[in-house]
GROMACS .gro file of C-alpha atoms in nm:
model
  311
    1GLU     CA    1  -1.196   1.590  -1.734
    2ASN     CA    2  -0.823   1.643  -1.686
    3TYR     CA    3  -0.782   1.281  -1.578
    4LYS     CA    4  -0.973   1.160  -1.882
    5GLU     CA    5  -0.752   1.369  -2.109
    6SER     CA    6  -0.444   1.218  -1.947
    7LEU     CA    7  -0.587   0.871  -2.007
    8ARG     CA    8  -0.645   0.953  -2.374
    9ASN     CA    9  -0.285   1.068  -2.409
   10LEU     CA   10  -0.158   0.753  -2.237
   11GLY     CA   11  -0.377   0.533  -2.453
   12LYS     CA   12  -0.250   0.700  -2.769
   13ALA     CA   13   0.105   0.638  -2.646
   14GLY     CA   14   0.031   0.267  -2.597
   15VAL     CA   15   0.015   0.269  -2.217
   16LYS     CA   16  -0.262   0.026  -2.134
   17THR     CA   17  -0.221  -0.046  -1.762
   18ILE     CA   18  -0.280   0.231  -1.505
   19CYS     CA   19  -0.209   0.164  -1.138
   20TYR     CA   20  -0.372   0.418  -0.906
   21ASN     CA   21  -0.492   0.430  -0.547
   22PHE     CA   22  -0.790   0.574  -0.362
   23MET     CA   23  -0.617   0.634  -0.026
   24PRO     CA   24  -0.716   0.975   0.116
   25VAL     CA   25  -0.422   1.198   0.220
   26LEU     CA   26  -0.185   0.927   0.342
   27ASP     CA   27  -0.044   0.677   0.096
   28TRP     CA   28   0.144   0.376   0.237
   29ALA     CA   29   0.249   0.423   0.600
   30ARG     CA   30   0.551   0.295   0.796
   31THR     CA   31   0.709   0.409   1.121
   32ASP     CA   32   1.060   0.270   1.062
   33LEU     CA   33   1.235   0.271   0.723
   34GLU     CA   34   1.546   0.079   0.834
   35TYR     CA   35   1.433  -0.184   1.083
   36PRO     CA   36   1.729  -0.422   1.134
   37ASN     CA   37   1.705  -0.789   1.037
   38GLY     CA   38   1.917  -1.065   1.183
   39ASP     CA   39   2.109  -1.112   0.856
   40GLY     CA   40   2.242  -0.757   0.844
   41THR     CA   41   1.977  -0.621   0.606
   42SER     CA   42   1.696  -0.387   0.706
   43ASN     CA   43   1.332  -0.352   0.611
   44LEU     CA   44   1.031  -0.126   0.642
   45TYR     CA   45   0.832  -0.168   0.964
   46PHE     CA   46   0.495  -0.049   1.097
   47ASN     CA   47   0.483  -0.012   1.475
   48LYS     CA   48   0.119   0.039   1.568
   49ALA     CA   49   0.200   0.202   1.901
   50GLU     CA   50   0.446   0.448   1.745
   51PHE     CA   51   0.192   0.535   1.479
   52ALA     CA   52  -0.069   0.594   1.750
   53TYR     CA   53   0.182   0.811   1.939
   54PHE     CA   54   0.231   1.021   1.626
   55ASP     CA   55  -0.145   1.052   1.582
   56ILE     CA   56  -0.224   1.142   1.944
   57TYR     CA   57   0.077   1.344   2.062
   58ILE     CA   58   0.243   1.489   1.750
   59LEU     CA   59  -0.045   1.535   1.507
   60LYS     CA   60  -0.279   1.590   1.804
   61ARG     CA   61  -0.584   1.481   1.606
   62GLU     CA   62  -0.901   1.540   1.802
   63ASN     CA   63  -1.030   1.225   1.977
   64ALA     CA   64  -0.755   1.018   1.812
   65GLU     CA   65  -0.723   0.793   2.116
   66LYS     CA   66  -1.074   0.658   2.051
   67ASP     CA   67  -0.946   0.484   1.738
   68TYR     CA   68  -0.705   0.256   1.925
   69ASP     CA   69  -0.758  -0.047   2.145
   70ALA     CA   70  -0.655  -0.061   2.510
   71VAL     CA   71  -0.343  -0.267   2.442
   72THR     CA   72  -0.213  -0.017   2.187
   73LEU     CA   73  -0.291   0.279   2.416
   74SER     CA   74  -0.100   0.107   2.696
   75ARG     CA   75   0.198   0.065   2.463
   76VAL     CA   76   0.172   0.434   2.373
   77GLU     CA   77   0.193   0.534   2.738
   78ASP     CA   78   0.500   0.314   2.777
   79LEU     CA   79   0.656   0.503   2.486
   80ARG     CA   80   0.597   0.852   2.621
   81PRO     CA   81   0.890   0.863   2.868
   82VAL     CA   82   1.139   0.752   2.600
   83MET     CA   83   1.017   0.956   2.302
   84THR     CA   84   1.292   1.214   2.272
   85PRO     CA   85   1.271   1.509   2.028
   86ASP     CA   86   1.495   1.312   1.792
   87ALA     CA   87   1.261   1.011   1.810
   88GLU     CA   88   0.960   1.232   1.739
   89HIS     CA   89   1.144   1.393   1.447
   90ARG     CA   90   1.216   1.049   1.305
   91LEU     CA   91   0.846   0.960   1.318
   92VAL     CA   92   0.749   1.279   1.136
   93GLU     CA   93   1.010   1.209   0.868
   94ASN     CA   94   0.910   0.846   0.825
   95ILE     CA   95   0.532   0.891   0.826
   96ILE     CA   96   0.475   1.218   0.638
   97VAL     CA   97   0.801   1.335   0.480
   98LYS     CA   98   1.017   1.060   0.333
   99THR     CA   99   0.729   0.845   0.212
  100GLN     CA  100   0.469   1.102   0.100
  101GLY     CA  101   0.455   1.335  -0.198
  102PHE     CA  102   0.260   1.622  -0.045
  103VAL     CA  103   0.570   1.768   0.120
  104ASN     CA  104   0.784   1.697  -0.187
  105GLY     CA  105   1.022   1.475   0.006
  106ASN     CA  106   1.189   1.777   0.165
  107ILE     CA  107   1.335   1.693   0.504
  108SER     CA  108   1.348   1.982   0.749
  109GLU     CA  109   1.463   2.021   1.105
  110ASP     CA  110   1.134   2.204   1.161
  111ASP     CA  111   0.868   1.936   1.208
  112GLU     CA  112   0.581   2.179   1.248
  113ALA     CA  113   0.570   2.275   0.879
  114PRO     CA  114   0.496   1.925   0.742
  115VAL     CA  115   0.269   1.847   1.038
  116ALA     CA  116   0.072   2.168   0.977
  117THR     CA  117   0.042   2.083   0.607
  118PHE     CA  118  -0.079   1.736   0.700
  119ARG     CA  119  -0.344   1.877   0.935
  120GLU     CA  120  -0.477   2.099   0.656
  121LEU     CA  121  -0.502   1.803   0.419
  122LEU     CA  122  -0.692   1.601   0.679
  123LYS     CA  123  -0.944   1.884   0.709
  124LEU     CA  124  -1.038   1.833   0.344
  125TYR     CA  125  -1.189   1.498   0.443
  126GLU     CA  126  -1.400   1.618   0.735
  127GLY     CA  127  -1.745   1.467   0.687
  128ILE     CA  128  -1.623   1.214   0.430
  129ASP     CA  129  -1.707   0.871   0.565
  130ARG     CA  130  -1.676   0.526   0.410
  131ASP     CA  131  -2.002   0.553   0.216
  132ALA     CA  132  -1.912   0.896   0.077
  133LEU     CA  133  -1.567   0.782  -0.035
  134ARG     CA  134  -1.717   0.474  -0.198
  135ALA     CA  135  -1.963   0.699  -0.382
  136ASN     CA  136  -1.673   0.916  -0.500
  137MET     CA  137  -1.486   0.612  -0.627
  138LYS     CA  138  -1.791   0.484  -0.814
  139TYR     CA  139  -1.845   0.828  -0.972
  140PHE     CA  140  -1.478   0.846  -1.076
  141LEU     CA  141  -1.475   0.500  -1.231
  142GLU     CA  142  -1.803   0.544  -1.417
  143ALA     CA  143  -1.678   0.875  -1.557
  144ILE     CA  144  -1.353   0.734  -1.697
  145MET     CA  145  -1.470   0.394  -1.823
  146PRO     CA  146  -1.579   0.525  -2.167
  147VAL     CA  147  -1.221   0.647  -2.228
  148CYS     CA  148  -1.078   0.320  -2.095
  149ASN     CA  149  -1.301   0.127  -2.334
  150GLU     CA  150  -1.206   0.348  -2.627
  151TYR     CA  151  -0.833   0.293  -2.574
  152ASP     CA  152  -0.847  -0.051  -2.406
  153ILE     CA  153  -0.692   0.080  -2.083
  154ASN     CA  154  -0.705  -0.131  -1.768
  155MET     CA  155  -0.745   0.065  -1.444
  156CYS     CA  156  -0.595  -0.122  -1.148
  157VAL     CA  157  -0.659   0.017  -0.800
  158HIS     CA  158  -0.387  -0.050  -0.542
  159PRO     CA  159  -0.506  -0.185  -0.205
  160ASP     CA  160  -0.475   0.042   0.096
  161ASP     CA  161  -0.145   0.007   0.278
  162PRO     CA  162  -0.184  -0.083   0.554
  163PRO     CA  163  -0.532  -0.226   0.487
  164LEU     CA  164  -0.667  -0.067   0.805
  165GLN     CA  165  -0.863   0.242   0.905
  166ILE     CA  166  -0.610   0.507   1.011
  167LEU     CA  167  -0.610   0.873   1.120
  168GLY     CA  168  -0.988   0.885   1.115
  169LEU     CA  169  -0.985   0.850   0.736
  170PRO     CA  170  -1.200   0.599   0.549
  171ARG     CA  171  -1.004   0.325   0.374
  172ILE     CA  172  -1.209   0.137   0.117
  173VAL     CA  173  -0.975  -0.116  -0.048
  174THR     CA  174  -0.875  -0.329   0.249
  175CYS     CA  175  -1.036  -0.672   0.224
  176ASP     CA  176  -1.248  -0.919   0.028
  177ASP     CA  177  -1.571  -0.723   0.080
  178ASP     CA  178  -1.408  -0.399  -0.038
  179ILE     CA  179  -1.265  -0.556  -0.354
  180LYS     CA  180  -1.596  -0.721  -0.437
  181TRP     CA  181  -1.778  -0.391  -0.382
  182PHE     CA  182  -1.579  -0.176  -0.625
  183LEU     CA  183  -1.564  -0.448  -0.892
  184ASP     CA  184  -1.941  -0.502  -0.869
  185ALA     CA  185  -2.015  -0.129  -0.846
  186VAL     CA  186  -1.858  -0.074  -1.189
  187PRO     CA  187  -1.857  -0.417  -1.358
  188ASP     CA  188  -1.671  -0.304  -1.671
  189LYS     CA  189  -1.375  -0.538  -1.737
  190HIS     CA  190  -1.142  -0.235  -1.748
  191ASN     CA  191  -1.215  -0.168  -1.382
  192GLY     CA  192  -0.970  -0.398  -1.210
  193LEU     CA  193  -0.727  -0.461  -0.929
  194THR     CA  194  -0.358  -0.417  -0.867
  195PHE     CA  195  -0.297  -0.729  -0.661
  196CYS     CA  196  -0.038  -0.605  -0.410
  197SER     CA  197   0.029  -0.909  -0.195
  198GLY     CA  198   0.232  -0.700   0.049
  199SER     CA  199  -0.047  -0.456   0.125
  200LEU     CA  200  -0.309  -0.728   0.152
  201SER     CA  201  -0.091  -0.954   0.366
  202ALA     CA  202  -0.036  -0.670   0.617
  203GLY     CA  203  -0.396  -0.725   0.724
  204ALA     CA  204  -0.426  -1.038   0.938
  205HIS     CA  205  -0.789  -1.061   0.824
  206ASN     CA  206  -0.684  -1.133   0.463
  207ASN     CA  207  -0.617  -1.481   0.320
  208VAL     CA  208  -0.396  -1.363   0.034
  209PRO     CA  209  -0.386  -1.677  -0.188
  210GLU     CA  210  -0.762  -1.710  -0.152
  211LEU     CA  211  -0.809  -1.350  -0.267
  212ALA     CA  212  -0.578  -1.415  -0.563
  213ARG     CA  213  -0.783  -1.715  -0.673
  214LYS     CA  214  -1.108  -1.521  -0.634
  215TYR     CA  215  -1.003  -1.207  -0.823
  216ALA     CA  216  -0.740  -1.329  -1.070
  217ASP     CA  217  -0.970  -1.263  -1.365
  218ARG     CA  218  -1.003  -0.893  -1.270
  219THR     CA  219  -0.636  -0.844  -1.179
  220TRP     CA  220  -0.438  -0.643  -1.434
  221PHE     CA  221  -0.117  -0.574  -1.240
  222VAL     CA  222   0.067  -0.773  -0.972
  223HIS     CA  223   0.296  -0.644  -0.695
  224LEU     CA  224   0.475  -0.939  -0.540
  225ARG     CA  225   0.602  -0.887  -0.188
  226SER     CA  226   0.518  -1.018   0.156
  227THR     CA  227   0.481  -0.910   0.518
  228SER     CA  228   0.483  -1.071   0.861
  229VAL     CA  229   0.212  -0.958   1.105
  230LEU     CA  230   0.283  -0.970   1.479
  231PRO     CA  231   0.019  -1.049   1.744
  232ASN     CA  232   0.017  -0.686   1.866
  233GLY     CA  233  -0.074  -0.552   1.520
  234ASP     CA  234   0.275  -0.445   1.416
  235PHE     CA  235   0.398  -0.573   1.080
  236ARG     CA  236   0.724  -0.583   0.891
  237GLU     CA  237   0.820  -0.639   0.531
  238ALA     CA  238   0.923  -1.002   0.498
  239PRO     CA  239   1.165  -1.167   0.255
  240HIS     CA  240   0.994  -1.222  -0.078
  241LEU     CA  241   0.997  -1.598  -0.021
  242GLY     CA  242   0.872  -1.567   0.338
  243GLY     CA  243   0.594  -1.401   0.533
  244ARG     CA  244   0.223  -1.465   0.499
  245ALA     CA  245   0.164  -1.367   0.134
  246ASP     CA  246   0.281  -1.707  -0.003
  247ILE     CA  247   0.429  -1.569  -0.324
  248ILE     CA  248   0.495  -1.917  -0.466
  249GLU     CA  249   0.122  -1.995  -0.455
  250LEU     CA  250   0.039  -1.650  -0.595
  251VAL     CA  251   0.265  -1.710  -0.894
  252ARG     CA  252   0.088  -2.042  -0.954
  253VAL     CA  253  -0.248  -1.863  -0.954
  254PHE     CA  254  -0.155  -1.575  -1.180
  255GLU     CA  255   0.063  -1.769  -1.425
  256LYS     CA  256  -0.221  -2.013  -1.486
  257THR     CA  257  -0.478  -1.733  -1.522
  258ASN     CA  258  -0.280  -1.483  -1.731
  259PRO     CA  259   0.095  -1.532  -1.782
  260GLU     CA  260   0.115  -1.194  -1.957
  261LEU     CA  261   0.028  -0.995  -1.644
  262PRO     CA  262   0.279  -0.716  -1.570
  263MET     CA  263   0.454  -0.777  -1.238
  264ARG     CA  264   0.691  -0.589  -1.011
  265VAL     CA  265   0.877  -0.672  -0.695
  266ASP     CA  266   0.835  -0.413  -0.426
  267HIS     CA  267   0.954  -0.287  -0.086
  268ALA     CA  268   1.273  -0.491  -0.083
  269PRO     CA  269   1.537  -0.492   0.193
  270LEU     CA  270   1.827  -0.253   0.218
  271MET     CA  271   2.154  -0.442   0.173
  272LEU     CA  272   2.514  -0.404   0.055
  273GLY     CA  273   2.522  -0.029   0.111
  274ASP     CA  274   2.174   0.050  -0.023
  275GLU     CA  275   2.105   0.255   0.290
  276LYS     CA  276   2.377   0.505   0.192
  277MET     CA  277   2.248   0.572  -0.159
  278GLY     CA  278   1.948   0.793  -0.086
  279TYR     CA  279   1.696   0.566  -0.257
  280ASN     CA  280   1.326   0.625  -0.199
  281ALA     CA  281   1.206   0.416   0.092
  282GLY     CA  282   1.135   0.057  -0.016
  283TYR     CA  283   1.307   0.092  -0.353
  284SER     CA  284   1.664  -0.014  -0.295
  285PHE     CA  285   1.875  -0.140  -0.587
  286HIS     CA  286   2.048  -0.446  -0.442
  287GLY     CA  287   1.746  -0.553  -0.238
  288ARG     CA  288   1.515  -0.537  -0.538
  289MET     CA  289   1.761  -0.724  -0.757
  290LEU     CA  290   1.772  -1.002  -0.496
  291ALA     CA  291   1.392  -1.007  -0.487
  292LEU     CA  292   1.365  -1.004  -0.866
  293GLY     CA  293   1.604  -1.300  -0.888
  294GLN     CA  294   1.405  -1.493  -0.629
  295VAL     CA  295   1.069  -1.422  -0.792
  296GLY     CA  296   1.210  -1.485  -1.140
  297GLY     CA  297   1.320  -1.829  -1.027
  298VAL     CA  298   0.974  -1.901  -0.885
  299ILE     CA  299   0.808  -1.793  -1.211
  300ALA     CA  300   1.042  -2.011  -1.420
  301THR     CA  301   0.973  -2.313  -1.201
  302VAL     CA  302   0.597  -2.260  -1.206
  303ASP     CA  303   0.594  -2.210  -1.584
  304ARG     CA  304   0.782  -2.539  -1.630
  305ASP     CA  305   0.539  -2.720  -1.400
  306ILE     CA  306   0.243  -2.576  -1.592
  307LYS     CA  307   0.396  -2.685  -1.924
  308GLU     CA  308   0.453  -3.036  -1.790
  309GLY     CA  309   0.098  -3.055  -1.655
  310LYS     CA  310   0.205  -3.077  -1.292
  311ILE     CA  311  -0.020  -2.789  -1.181
   0.00000   0.00000   0.00000
């Protein structure tokens, strides 16, 4: 009821696009917030073995090792001799302090406080499996759709980031089947997708342009960024004109379908002193301006080609 009241207030204020997520406890996850690139910039990075090390040896989640393949577990054991207290502290900061709201962004020399808070939050989801979380999402969407229809508000769920099962928690917006499920479960046009090409491209199982073509008519918000996935399961934020998202093709799809879609660039590199400014991870000033210029140029070119009948 509180959420519905907030939606009414937003609708009255003219806010018609609501991006939300259904990721339990942990929002987007990275292990390194300043991974160096060859050109002197840095990017966000997800090291699967370091994340598993955090899960098994810092969080100490029961039976955590069962959630990882043999190659990742071998990499974890290779890490153990070199994981100093400072390295462990960095993982705690990067995974559950600097990027998550539940500890209010407060960085402490005492890692046990945020880790203990995190353990308590995980307990809230004991017994909640994929089917139960899907049922919760369906209940939530059905409950708010009458308000969305009254005020013409588009709800746009953000894909899980990374689009993988992590920390024993169900993740239910990770792939084609997941997107189809929640759109079909509540077929109201106001139940839609935030098409985050970065999140989706971080899953090697996702063909991002194909997903864009399939779900463009239920996409109400676009996040344009890209990632590169390594063979071992690690991934890094890629330049906005690189990686596996194929942003140029995505712009072609969305500009032809709905050129009025709101769009943002996201998770840009740190450059030209960004790293010294205390920005929230992924939201640097210079890096985002570079990305916005690149994407703006792509949009202008695609719009001209559409006007001239070339695409």
